[in-house]
């Protein structure tokens, strides 16, 4: 599996992939319901909308193969679903900023990251997370390793552990964020 991509797939060996000013609605794939990046050295996604996309594994809207870095800026993710994790985005490492995540879901057995699943390290800033859910950890955001969250709003997100944000390993830093009405049914 090198990314999938129901609408667009950035192939193996691609040096740089960029997506901007696009709208993706009702796309489906094994991974990366709308967009999948394989062995791209670097990728960017900007000023785009992702609505009701589905992945039967990881990354309901966007999947970036583990170990590669991606930057996502000024995008909206609404009603995207992934069975494995990362209801909207699943990526190795990267940065997500100035984005809105609304009603995205990670739905499989103990799926993590209702909106975003970082496999390695990640940074999230100036984003809004509303109504995202996961059946495992991190209703909105899940960090497997080190992560930083700043200047974000988390409202009505839910998961058994870490209703809004979950850090698994490494260092987790949260600053200047607002948390309202998030729910962890087990702890966090």
Coordinates of C-alpha atoms in Angstrom, one line a residue:
X1 CA 0.0 0.0 0.0
X2 CA 1.6 3.2 -1.1
X3 CA -1.1 5.8 -0.5
X4 CA -4.2 4.9 -2.5
X5 CA -5.9 8.2 -3.4
X6 CA -9.5 8.1 -4.6
X7 CA -9.1 11.2 -6.8
X8 CA -5.3 11.9 -6.9
X9 CA -2.3 9.7 -6.2
X10 CA 1.3 11.1 -6.0
X11 CA 3.4 8.2 -7.2
X12 CA 6.5 6.7 -5.8
X13 CA 9.6 8.7 -6.5
X14 CA 7.8 12.0 -6.9
X15 CA 10.1 14.7 -5.6
X16 CA 7.4 17.2 -4.8
X17 CA 3.6 17.1 -4.9
X18 CA 1.3 20.1 -4.5
X19 CA -2.4 20.4 -4.4
X20 CA -4.1 23.8 -4.1
X21 CA -7.6 25.4 -4.6
X22 CA -9.4 22.1 -5.1
X23 CA -12.6 20.6 -3.8
X24 CA -12.9 16.8 -3.2
X25 CA -16.4 15.4 -2.6
X26 CA -17.5 11.7 -2.2
X27 CA -14.2 10.0 -3.2
X28 CA -13.3 6.6 -1.9
X29 CA -10.1 4.5 -1.6
X30 CA -8.4 1.9 0.5
X31 CA -6.2 4.7 1.9
X32 CA -6.4 8.4 1.2
X33 CA -10.1 8.7 0.3
X34 CA -9.5 11.7 -1.8
X35 CA -5.7 12.1 -2.0
X36 CA -2.8 9.7 -1.5
X37 CA 0.9 10.5 -1.5
X38 CA 3.3 7.6 -2.0
X39 CA 7.0 8.0 -1.7
X40 CA 7.0 11.7 -2.3
X41 CA 9.9 13.6 -0.7
X42 CA 7.6 16.5 0.2
X43 CA 4.0 17.4 -0.3
X44 CA 1.7 20.4 0.3
X45 CA -2.1 20.8 0.4
X46 CA -3.5 24.3 0.5
X47 CA -6.8 26.2 0.1
X48 CA -8.8 23.1 -0.5
X49 CA -12.1 21.5 0.7
X50 CA -12.6 17.8 1.5
X51 CA -16.2 16.7 2.0
X52 CA -17.6 13.2 2.7
X53 CA -14.5 11.3 1.5
X54 CA -13.9 7.7 2.8
X55 CA -10.9 5.5 3.3
X56 CA -11.4 1.8 4.2
X57 CA -8.0 2.0 6.0
X58 CA -6.2 5.3 6.9
X59 CA -6.8 8.9 5.9
X60 CA -10.4 9.6 5.1
X61 CA -9.4 12.6 2.9
X62 CA -5.6 12.6 2.8
X63 CA -3.0 9.8 3.4
X64 CA 0.7 10.5 3.3
X65 CA 2.9 7.4 3.4
X66 CA 4.7 7.0 6.7
X67 CA 8.1 8.6 7.0
X68 CA 7.4 11.4 4.5
X69 CA 6.5 15.0 5.4
X70 CA 3.5 17.0 4.4
X71 CA 2.2 20.6 5.0
X72 CA -1.5 21.2 5.0
X73 CA -2.7 24.8 5.2
X74 CA -6.0 26.8 4.9
X75 CA -8.2 23.7 4.2
X76 CA -11.6 22.5 5.4
X77 CA -12.3 18.9 6.2
X78 CA -16.0 17.9 6.7
X79 CA -17.6 14.5 7.2
X80 CA -14.6 12.4 6.1
X81 CA -14.3 8.9 7.5
X82 CA -11.5 6.3 7.9
X83 CA -11.8 2.9 9.3
X84 CA -8.2 2.5 10.4
X85 CA -7.5 6.1 11.7
X86 CA -7.1 9.7 10.7
X87 CA -10.7 10.4 9.8
X88 CA -9.5 13.4 7.7
X89 CA -5.7 13.1 7.6
X90 CA -3.2 10.3 8.2
X91 CA 0.5 11.3 7.8
X92 CA 4.0 10.4 8.9
X93 CA 5.2 13.8 9.9
X94 CA 4.1 17.3 9.1
X95 CA 2.4 20.5 9.9
X96 CA -1.3 21.4 9.8
X97 CA -2.3 25.1 10.1
X98 CA -5.3 27.4 9.6
X99 CA -7.7 24.5 8.9
X100 CA -11.2 23.5 10.0
X101 CA -12.1 20.0 10.9
X102 CA -15.8 19.2 11.4
X103 CA -17.6 15.9 12.0
X104 CA -14.7 13.7 10.8
X105 CA -14.6 10.1 12.1
X106 CA -12.2 7.2 12.7
X107 CA -14.6 4.3 12.9
X108 CA -12.9 0.9 13.0
X109 CA -12.1 -1.2 16.0
X110 CA -10.1 1.1 18.2
X111 CA -9.4 3.6 15.4
X112 CA -7.3 6.7 16.4
X113 CA -7.4 10.3 15.4
X114 CA -11.0 11.4 14.5
X115 CA -9.5 14.2 12.4
X116 CA -5.7 13.7 12.3
X117 CA -3.4 10.8 13.0
X118 CA 0.4 11.6 13.1
X119 CA 2.4 8.4 12.9
X120 CA 5.7 10.2 13.7
X121 CA 5.8 13.9 14.8
X122 CA 3.5 16.7 14.0
X123 CA 2.6 20.3 14.6
X124 CA -1.0 21.7 14.6
X125 CA -1.7 25.4 14.9
X126 CA -4.5 27.9 14.4
X127 CA -7.1 25.2 13.6
X128 CA -10.7 24.5 14.7
X129 CA -11.9 21.0 15.6
X130 CA -15.6 20.5 16.1
X131 CA -17.6 17.2 16.5
X132 CA -14.8 14.8 15.5
X133 CA -14.9 11.3 16.9
X134 CA -12.6 8.2 17.2
X135 CA -13.4 4.8 18.5
X136 CA -9.9 4.6 20.1
X137 CA -7.6 7.5 21.1
X138 CA -7.8 11.1 20.2
X139 CA -11.2 12.3 19.2
X140 CA -9.6 15.1 17.2
X141 CA -5.9 14.6 17.0
X142 CA -3.6 11.6 17.8
X143 CA 0.2 11.8 18.0
X144 CA 2.1 8.5 18.0
X145 CA 5.3 10.4 18.8
X146 CA 6.1 14.0 19.7
X147 CA 3.5 16.6 18.9
X148 CA 2.8 20.3 19.4
X149 CA -0.6 22.0 19.4
X150 CA -1.1 25.8 19.6
X151 CA -3.8 28.4 19.1
X152 CA -6.5 25.8 18.4
X153 CA -10.2 25.5 19.4
X154 CA -11.6 22.0 20.3
X155 CA -15.3 21.7 20.7
X156 CA -17.5 18.6 21.2
X157 CA -14.9 16.1 20.1
X158 CA -15.0 12.6 21.6
X159 CA -13.1 9.3 22.0
X160 CA -12.7 6.7 24.8
X161 CA -9.3 8.2 25.6
X162 CA -8.3 11.8 25.0
X163 CA -11.6 13.3 23.9
X164 CA -9.7 16.1 22.0
X165 CA -6.0 15.3 21.9
X166 CA -4.0 12.1 22.7
X167 CA -0.1 11.9 22.9
X168 CA 1.2 8.3 22.9
X169 CA 5.0 8.7 23.1
X170 CA 7.6 11.4 23.2
X171 CA 6.8 15.0 24.2
X172 CA 3.4 16.6 23.9
X173 CA 3.0 20.4 24.1
X174 CA -0.3 22.3 24.1
X175 CA -0.5 26.1 24.3
X176 CA -3.1 28.9 23.9
X177 CA -5.9 26.5 23.1
X178 CA -9.6 26.4 24.0
X179 CA -11.4 23.2 24.9
X180 CA -15.2 23.1 25.2
X181 CA -17.5 20.2 25.6
X182 CA -15.0 17.4 24.6
X183 CA -15.7 13.9 26.0
X184 CA -13.5 10.9 26.9
X185 CA -15.7 8.0 27.8
X186 CA -12.8 6.1 29.6
X187 CA -10.1 8.7 30.6
X188 CA -8.5 12.0 29.5

